[in-house]
Coordinates of N, CA, C and O in Angstrom, one line a residue:
M1 N 52.9 217.2 27.9 CA 52.9 217.8 26.6 C 53.6 216.9 25.6 O 53.2 216.8 24.4
R2 N 54.7 216.1 26.0 CA 55.4 215.2 25.1 C 54.4 214.1 24.6 O 54.5 213.7 23.5
K3 N 53.6 213.6 25.5 CA 52.7 212.5 25.1 C 51.7 213.1 24.1 O 51.4 212.4 23.1
F4 N 51.2 214.3 24.3 CA 50.3 214.9 23.3 C 51.0 215.0 21.9 O 50.4 214.7 20.9
I5 N 52.2 215.5 21.9 CA 52.9 215.7 20.6 C 53.2 214.3 20.0 O 53.1 214.1 18.8
A6 N 53.6 213.3 20.8 CA 53.8 212.0 20.3 C 52.6 211.4 19.7 O 52.6 210.8 18.6
L7 N 51.5 211.5 20.4 CA 50.2 211.0 19.9 C 49.8 211.8 18.6 O 49.2 211.2 17.7
A8 N 50.0 213.1 18.6 CA 49.7 213.8 17.4 C 50.5 213.4 16.2 O 49.9 213.1 15.1
F9 N 51.8 213.2 16.4 CA 52.6 212.7 15.3 C 52.3 211.3 14.9 O 52.2 210.9 13.7
L10 N 52.0 210.4 15.8 CA 51.6 209.1 15.5 C 50.3 209.0 14.8 O 50.1 208.3 13.8
S11 N 49.3 209.9 15.2 CA 48.0 210.0 14.5 C 48.2 210.5 13.0 O 47.6 209.9 12.1
I12 N 49.0 211.5 12.9 CA 49.3 212.0 11.6 C 49.9 211.0 10.7 O 49.5 210.8 9.5
Y13 N 50.9 210.2 11.2 CA 51.5 209.2 10.4 C 50.5 208.1 10.1 O 50.4 207.7 8.9
L14 N 49.8 207.6 11.0 CA 48.8 206.5 10.8 C 47.7 206.9 9.8 O 47.3 206.1 9.0
F15 N 47.2 208.1 9.9 CA 46.2 208.5 9.0 C 46.7 208.8 7.6 O 46.0 208.8 6.6
S16 N 48.0 209.2 7.5 CA 48.5 209.5 6.1 C 49.2 208.4 5.4 O 49.2 208.3 4.2
A17 N 49.8 207.5 6.2 CA 50.6 206.4 5.6 C 50.0 205.1 5.6 O 50.5 204.1 5.0
T18 N 48.8 204.9 6.3 CA 48.1 203.6 6.3 C 46.7 203.9 5.9 O 46.3 205.0 5.5
E19 N 45.9 202.8 5.9 CA 44.5 202.9 5.5 C 43.6 203.2 6.8 O 42.4 202.9 6.7
L20 N 44.2 203.7 7.8 CA 43.4 203.9 9.0 C 42.4 205.0 8.8 O 41.4 205.1 9.5
H21 N 42.6 205.9 7.8 CA 41.7 207.0 7.5 C 40.3 206.4 7.0 O 39.3 207.1 7.0
Q22 N 40.3 205.1 6.7 CA 39.1 204.5 6.2 C 38.0 204.4 7.3 O 36.8 204.5 7.1
F23 N 38.5 204.4 8.6 CA 37.5 204.4 9.7 C 36.8 205.7 9.8 O 35.7 205.7 10.5
L24 N 37.3 206.7 9.2 CA 36.5 208.0 9.2 C 35.3 207.9 8.3 O 34.4 208.8 8.4
K25 N 35.2 206.9 7.5 CA 34.0 206.7 6.6 C 32.9 205.8 7.3 O 32.0 205.5 6.6
L26 N 33.1 205.5 8.5 CA 32.1 204.7 9.2 C 30.7 205.3 9.2 O 29.7 204.6 9.1
P27 N 30.6 206.6 9.4 CA 29.2 207.2 9.3 C 28.6 207.0 8.0 O 27.3 206.8 7.9
V28 N 29.3 206.9 6.9 CA 28.8 206.6 5.6 C 28.2 205.2 5.6 O 27.2 204.9 5.0
L29 N 28.9 204.3 6.2 CA 28.5 202.9 6.3 C 27.2 202.8 7.1 O 26.3 202.1 6.6
V30 N 27.1 203.5 8.2 CA 25.9 203.5 9.0 C 24.7 204.1 8.2 O 23.6 203.5 8.2
E31 N 24.9 205.2 7.5 CA 23.9 205.8 6.7 C 23.4 204.9 5.6 O 22.2 204.8 5.3
H32 N 24.4 204.2 4.9 CA 24.0 203.4 3.8 C 23.3 202.1 4.3 O 22.3 201.6 3.6
F33 N 23.6 201.6 5.5 CA 22.9 200.5 6.1 C 21.5 200.9 6.4 O 20.6 200.1 6.2
S34 N 21.3 202.1 6.9 CA 19.9 202.6 7.2 C 19.1 202.7 6.0 O 17.9 202.5 6.0
E35 N 19.7 203.1 4.9 CA 19.0 203.2 3.6 C 18.5 201.8 3.1 O 17.4 201.7 2.7
H36 N 19.4 200.8 3.3 CA 19.0 199.5 2.9 C 18.0 198.9 3.9 O 17.1 198.2 3.5
K37 N 18.1 199.3 5.1 CA 17.1 198.9 6.2 C 15.7 199.5 5.9 O 14.7 198.8 6.1
Q38 N 15.7 200.7 5.3 CA 14.4 201.3 5.0 C 13.7 200.6 3.8 O 12.5 200.4 3.7
K39 N 14.6 200.1 2.9 CA 14.0 199.4 1.7 C 13.6 198.0 2.1 O 12.6 197.5 1.5
D40 N 14.4 197.3 2.9 CA 14.1 195.9 3.3 C 14.3 195.8 4.8 O 15.4 195.8 5.3
Q41 N 13.2 195.6 5.5 CA 13.3 195.5 7.0 C 14.0 194.2 7.4 O 14.4 194.2 8.6
S42 N 14.0 193.2 6.6 CA 14.6 191.9 7.1 C 16.1 191.8 6.9 O 16.7 190.9 7.4
I43 N 16.7 192.8 6.4 CA 18.2 192.8 6.2 C 18.9 193.0 7.5 O 18.5 193.8 8.3
T44 N 19.9 192.2 7.8 CA 20.7 192.3 9.0 C 22.0 193.0 8.6 O 22.3 193.1 7.5
L45 N 22.7 193.4 9.7 CA 24.0 194.0 9.4 C 25.0 193.0 8.8 O 25.7 193.3 7.9
W46 N 24.9 191.7 9.1 CA 25.7 190.7 8.5 C 25.4 190.5 7.0 O 26.3 190.4 6.2
K47 N 24.1 190.5 6.7 CA 23.7 190.4 5.3 C 24.2 191.6 4.5 O 24.7 191.5 3.4
F48 N 24.1 192.8 5.1 CA 24.5 194.0 4.5 C 26.0 194.0 4.2 O 26.5 194.3 3.1
L49 N 26.8 193.6 5.2 CA 28.3 193.5 5.0 C 28.7 192.4 4.0 O 29.6 192.7 3.2
C50 N 28.0 191.3 4.0 CA 28.3 190.3 3.0 C 27.9 190.8 1.6 O 28.6 190.5 0.6
M51 N 26.8 191.5 1.5 CA 26.4 192.0 0.2 C 27.4 193.0 -0.4 O 27.7 193.0 -1.6
H52 N 28.0 193.8 0.5 CA 28.9 194.9 0.0 C 30.4 194.5 0.0 O 31.2 195.1 -0.7
Y53 N 30.7 193.5 0.8 CA 32.2 193.2 0.9 C 32.6 191.8 0.5 O 33.7 191.6 0.1
A54 N 31.6 190.8 0.5 CA 32.0 189.5 0.2 C 31.8 189.1 -1.3 O 32.3 188.1 -1.8
N55 N 31.0 189.9 -2.0 CA 30.7 189.6 -3.4 C 31.5 190.4 -4.4 O 31.1 190.5 -5.6
G56 N 32.5 191.0 -4.0 CA 33.3 191.8 -4.9 C 32.6 193.2 -5.2 O 31.7 193.6 -4.5
N57 N 33.0 193.8 -6.3 CA 32.4 195.1 -6.7 C 31.3 194.9 -7.7 O 31.5 194.8 -8.9
V58 N 30.1 194.7 -7.1 CA 28.9 194.5 -8.0 C 28.4 195.9 -8.4 O 28.1 196.7 -7.5
K59 N 28.3 196.1 -9.7 CA 27.8 197.4 -10.2 C 26.3 197.3 -10.3 O 25.8 196.9 -11.3
D60 N 25.7 197.8 -9.2 CA 24.2 197.8 -9.2 C 23.8 199.3 -9.2 O 24.5 200.2 -9.5
A61 N 22.5 199.5 -8.8 CA 21.9 200.8 -8.9 C 22.6 201.8 -8.0 O 22.7 203.0 -8.3
D62 N 23.1 201.4 -6.8 CA 23.7 202.3 -5.8 C 25.2 202.1 -5.8 O 25.8 202.2 -4.7
Y63 N 25.8 201.9 -6.9 CA 27.3 201.6 -7.0 C 28.1 202.8 -6.5 O 29.1 202.7 -5.9
D64 N 27.6 204.0 -6.8 CA 28.3 205.2 -6.4 C 28.4 205.3 -4.9 O 29.4 205.7 -4.3
K65 N 27.3 205.0 -4.2 CA 27.3 205.0 -2.8 C 28.1 203.9 -2.2 O 28.7 204.0 -1.2
D66 N 28.1 202.7 -2.9 CA 28.8 201.6 -2.4 C 30.3 201.9 -2.5 O 31.1 201.4 -1.6
S67 N 30.8 202.6 -3.5 CA 32.2 202.9 -3.6 C 32.7 203.9 -2.5 O 33.9 204.0 -2.3
K68 N 31.8 204.5 -1.8 CA 32.2 205.5 -0.8 C 32.3 204.8 0.6 O 32.7 205.4 1.6
L69 N 32.0 203.5 0.7 CA 32.0 202.8 1.9 C 33.5 202.6 2.3 O 34.4 202.6 1.5
P70 N 33.7 202.4 3.6 CA 35.1 202.2 4.1 C 35.7 200.9 3.5 O 35.0 199.9 3.4
F71 N 36.9 200.9 3.2 CA 37.7 199.8 2.7 C 37.2 199.2 1.4 O 37.4 198.1 1.0
K72 N 36.5 200.0 0.6 CA 36.1 199.6 -0.7 C 37.1 200.1 -1.8 O 37.2 199.5 -2.8
T73 N 37.7 201.2 -1.5 CA 38.8 201.7 -2.4 C 40.0 201.9 -1.6 O 40.0 202.1 -0.3
H74 N 41.1 201.9 -2.3 CA 42.4 202.2 -1.6 C 42.9 203.5 -2.0 O 43.5 203.7 -3.1
D75 N 42.7 204.5 -1.2 CA 43.0 205.9 -1.5 C 44.4 206.3 -1.3 O 44.9 207.1 -2.0
N76 N 45.1 205.6 -0.4 CA 46.4 206.1 0.1 C 47.5 205.0 -0.1 O 48.1 204.7 0.8
C77 N 47.6 204.6 -1.3 CA 48.6 203.5 -1.5 C 50.0 204.0 -2.0 O 50.8 203.3 -2.5
N78 N 50.2 205.3 -1.9 CA 51.4 205.9 -2.5 C 52.6 205.9 -1.6 O 53.7 206.2 -2.0
S79 N 52.4 205.6 -0.3 CA 53.5 205.8 0.7 C 54.5 204.6 0.6 O 55.7 204.9 0.5
T80 N 54.0 203.4 0.6 CA 54.9 202.3 0.5 C 54.3 201.3 -0.5 O 53.4 200.6 -0.1
N81 N 54.9 201.2 -1.6 CA 54.4 200.3 -2.6 C 55.5 199.2 -2.7 O 56.6 199.4 -3.0
H82 N 55.0 198.0 -2.5 CA 55.9 196.8 -2.5 C 55.2 195.9 -3.6 O 54.1 195.5 -3.4
V83 N 56.0 195.5 -4.6 CA 55.5 194.6 -5.6 C 56.4 193.4 -5.5 O 57.6 193.4 -5.6
T84 N 55.7 192.3 -5.3 CA 56.4 191.0 -5.2 C 55.9 190.1 -6.4 O 54.7 189.8 -6.4
I85 N 56.8 189.7 -7.2 CA 56.4 188.9 -8.3 C 57.0 187.5 -8.1 O 58.2 187.4 -8.0
L86 N 56.1 186.5 -7.9 CA 56.6 185.2 -7.6 C 56.3 184.3 -8.8 O 55.3 184.4 -9.5
P87 N 57.2 183.4 -9.1 CA 57.0 182.5 -10.3 C 55.8 181.6 -9.9 O 55.6 181.3 -8.7
E88 N 55.2 181.1 -10.9 CA 54.1 180.1 -10.7 C 54.6 178.9 -10.1 O 55.6 178.3 -10.6
Q89 N 54.0 178.5 -9.0 CA 54.5 177.3 -8.3 C 53.6 176.1 -8.7 O 52.4 176.2 -8.5
R90 N 54.2 175.1 -9.1 CA 53.4 173.8 -9.4 C 53.9 172.7 -8.5 O 55.1 172.4 -8.6
F91 N 53.1 172.2 -7.7 CA 53.5 171.2 -6.8 C 53.1 169.8 -7.3 O 51.9 169.7 -7.8
C92 N 53.9 168.9 -7.2 CA 53.6 167.5 -7.6 C 53.9 166.6 -6.4 O 54.9 166.6 -5.8
F93 N 52.8 165.9 -6.0 CA 52.9 165.1 -4.8 C 53.1 163.6 -5.2 O 52.7 162.8 -4.4
N94 N 53.7 163.3 -6.3 CA 53.9 162.0 -6.7 C 55.1 161.4 -5.8 O 56.0 162.2 -5.6
A95 N 55.0 160.2 -5.5 CA 56.1 159.6 -4.7 C 57.3 159.4 -5.5 O 57.2 158.9 -6.7
I96 N 58.5 159.8 -5.1 CA 59.7 159.6 -5.8 C 60.5 158.5 -5.0 O 60.8 158.6 -3.9
L97 N 60.8 157.4 -5.8 CA 61.5 156.3 -5.2 C 63.0 156.5 -5.5 O 63.4 156.6 -6.7
I98 N 63.8 156.4 -4.5 CA 65.2 156.5 -4.7 C 65.8 155.1 -4.4 O 65.7 154.6 -3.3
P99 N 66.4 154.6 -5.5 CA 67.0 153.3 -5.3 C 68.2 153.3 -4.3 O 68.9 154.3 -4.2
S100 N 68.4 152.3 -3.6 CA 69.5 152.2 -2.6 C 70.9 152.1 -3.2 O 71.9 152.3 -2.5
E101 N 71.0 151.8 -4.5 CA 72.3 151.7 -5.1 C 72.9 153.0 -5.4 O 74.1 153.1 -5.7
I102 N 72.2 154.1 -5.4 CA 72.8 155.4 -5.7 C 73.7 155.8 -4.5 O 73.2 155.9 -3.4
P103 N 75.0 156.1 -4.7 CA 75.8 156.5 -3.6 C 75.4 157.9 -3.1 O 75.1 158.8 -3.8
I104 N 75.5 158.0 -1.8 CA 75.3 159.3 -1.1 C 76.5 160.2 -1.3 O 77.6 159.7 -1.0
L105 N 76.4 161.3 -1.9 CA 77.5 162.2 -2.1 C 77.8 163.0 -0.9 O 76.9 163.5 -0.2
N106 N 79.1 163.2 -0.6 CA 79.5 164.0 0.6 C 79.8 165.4 0.1 O 80.7 165.5 -0.8
N107 N 79.2 166.4 0.6 CA 79.4 167.7 0.1 C 80.3 168.5 1.0 O 80.3 169.7 1.0
H108 N 81.1 167.8 1.8 CA 82.0 168.5 2.7 C 83.3 168.9 1.9 O 84.0 168.0 1.4
Y109 N 83.6 170.1 1.9 CA 84.8 170.6 1.2 C 85.8 171.1 2.3 O 85.6 172.2 2.8
P110 N 86.8 170.4 2.6 CA 87.7 170.8 3.6 C 88.5 172.1 3.4 O 88.9 172.8 4.3
Q111 N 88.7 172.5 2.1 CA 89.4 173.7 1.8 C 88.6 175.0 2.3 O 89.2 176.0 2.5
F112 N 87.3 174.9 2.4 CA 86.6 176.1 2.9 C 86.3 176.1 4.4 O 85.7 177.0 4.9
S113 N 86.8 175.1 5.1 CA 86.6 175.1 6.5 C 87.9 175.4 7.3 O 88.0 175.1 8.5
N114 N 88.8 176.1 6.7 CA 90.1 176.5 7.3 C 89.7 177.6 8.3 O 89.3 178.7 7.9
T115 N 89.9 177.4 9.6 CA 89.5 178.4 10.6 C 90.4 179.6 10.5 O 89.9 180.7 10.8
T116 N 91.6 179.5 10.2 CA 92.5 180.6 10.1 C 92.1 181.6 9.0 O 92.2 182.8 9.1
F117 N 91.6 181.0 7.9 CA 91.2 181.8 6.8 C 89.9 182.6 7.2 O 89.8 183.8 6.9
L118 N 89.0 182.0 7.9 CA 87.8 182.6 8.4 C 88.1 183.7 9.4 O 87.4 184.7 9.5
K119 N 89.0 183.4 10.3 CA 89.3 184.4 11.3 C 90.0 185.6 10.8 O 90.0 186.7 11.4
S120 N 90.6 185.5 9.6 CA 91.4 186.6 9.1 C 90.5 187.8 8.6 O 90.9 188.9 8.5
I121 N 89.2 187.5 8.4 CA 88.3 188.5 8.0 C 88.1 189.5 9.2 O 88.0 190.7 8.9
W122 N 88.1 189.0 10.4 CA 87.7 189.9 11.5 C 89.0 190.5 12.2 O 88.9 191.1 13.2
Q123 N 90.1 190.4 11.5 CA 91.3 191.0 12.1 C 91.5 192.4 11.5 O 91.0 192.7 10.5
P124 N 92.1 193.3 12.3 CA 92.3 194.6 11.8 C 93.2 194.6 10.6 O 94.0 193.7 10.4
P125 N 93.1 195.6 9.7 CA 93.9 195.6 8.5 C 95.4 195.8 8.9 O 95.7 196.5 9.9
K126 N 96.2 195.1 8.2 CA 97.7 195.1 8.4 C 98.3 195.8 7.3 O 98.1 195.5 6.1
F127 N 99.1 196.8 7.6 CA 99.9 197.5 6.6 C 101.3 197.0 6.5 O 102.0 196.8 7.5
S128 N 101.8 196.7 5.3 CA 103.1 196.2 5.2 C 104.1 197.3 4.9 O 103.9 198.3 4.4

């Protein structure tokens, strides 16, 4: 009984919080492929998938049916929205020559490496 309840909760979560519910639209995909197959006997499944998924959202005569295919729309994006804004990265692959006369700077600061100072963080608080 526990396994059944666990699988039920897992299924409810996956279908509500992810795009897994898109697989329920597979019969629509099969039906739409059969419609295309009736119009053109030479179309293969690969050509059909490339026509509908690799070329973006082409607004043709059957656009309404195309938008009902699985993974064509994102219906359930409200559960976890993550927006990442990255600055534009420009890479320059020019060689940078560093003359040997420039002294190498030592970034070692001995005042920050005092071990008693660092150990005091992990000591219990002392009341005076």
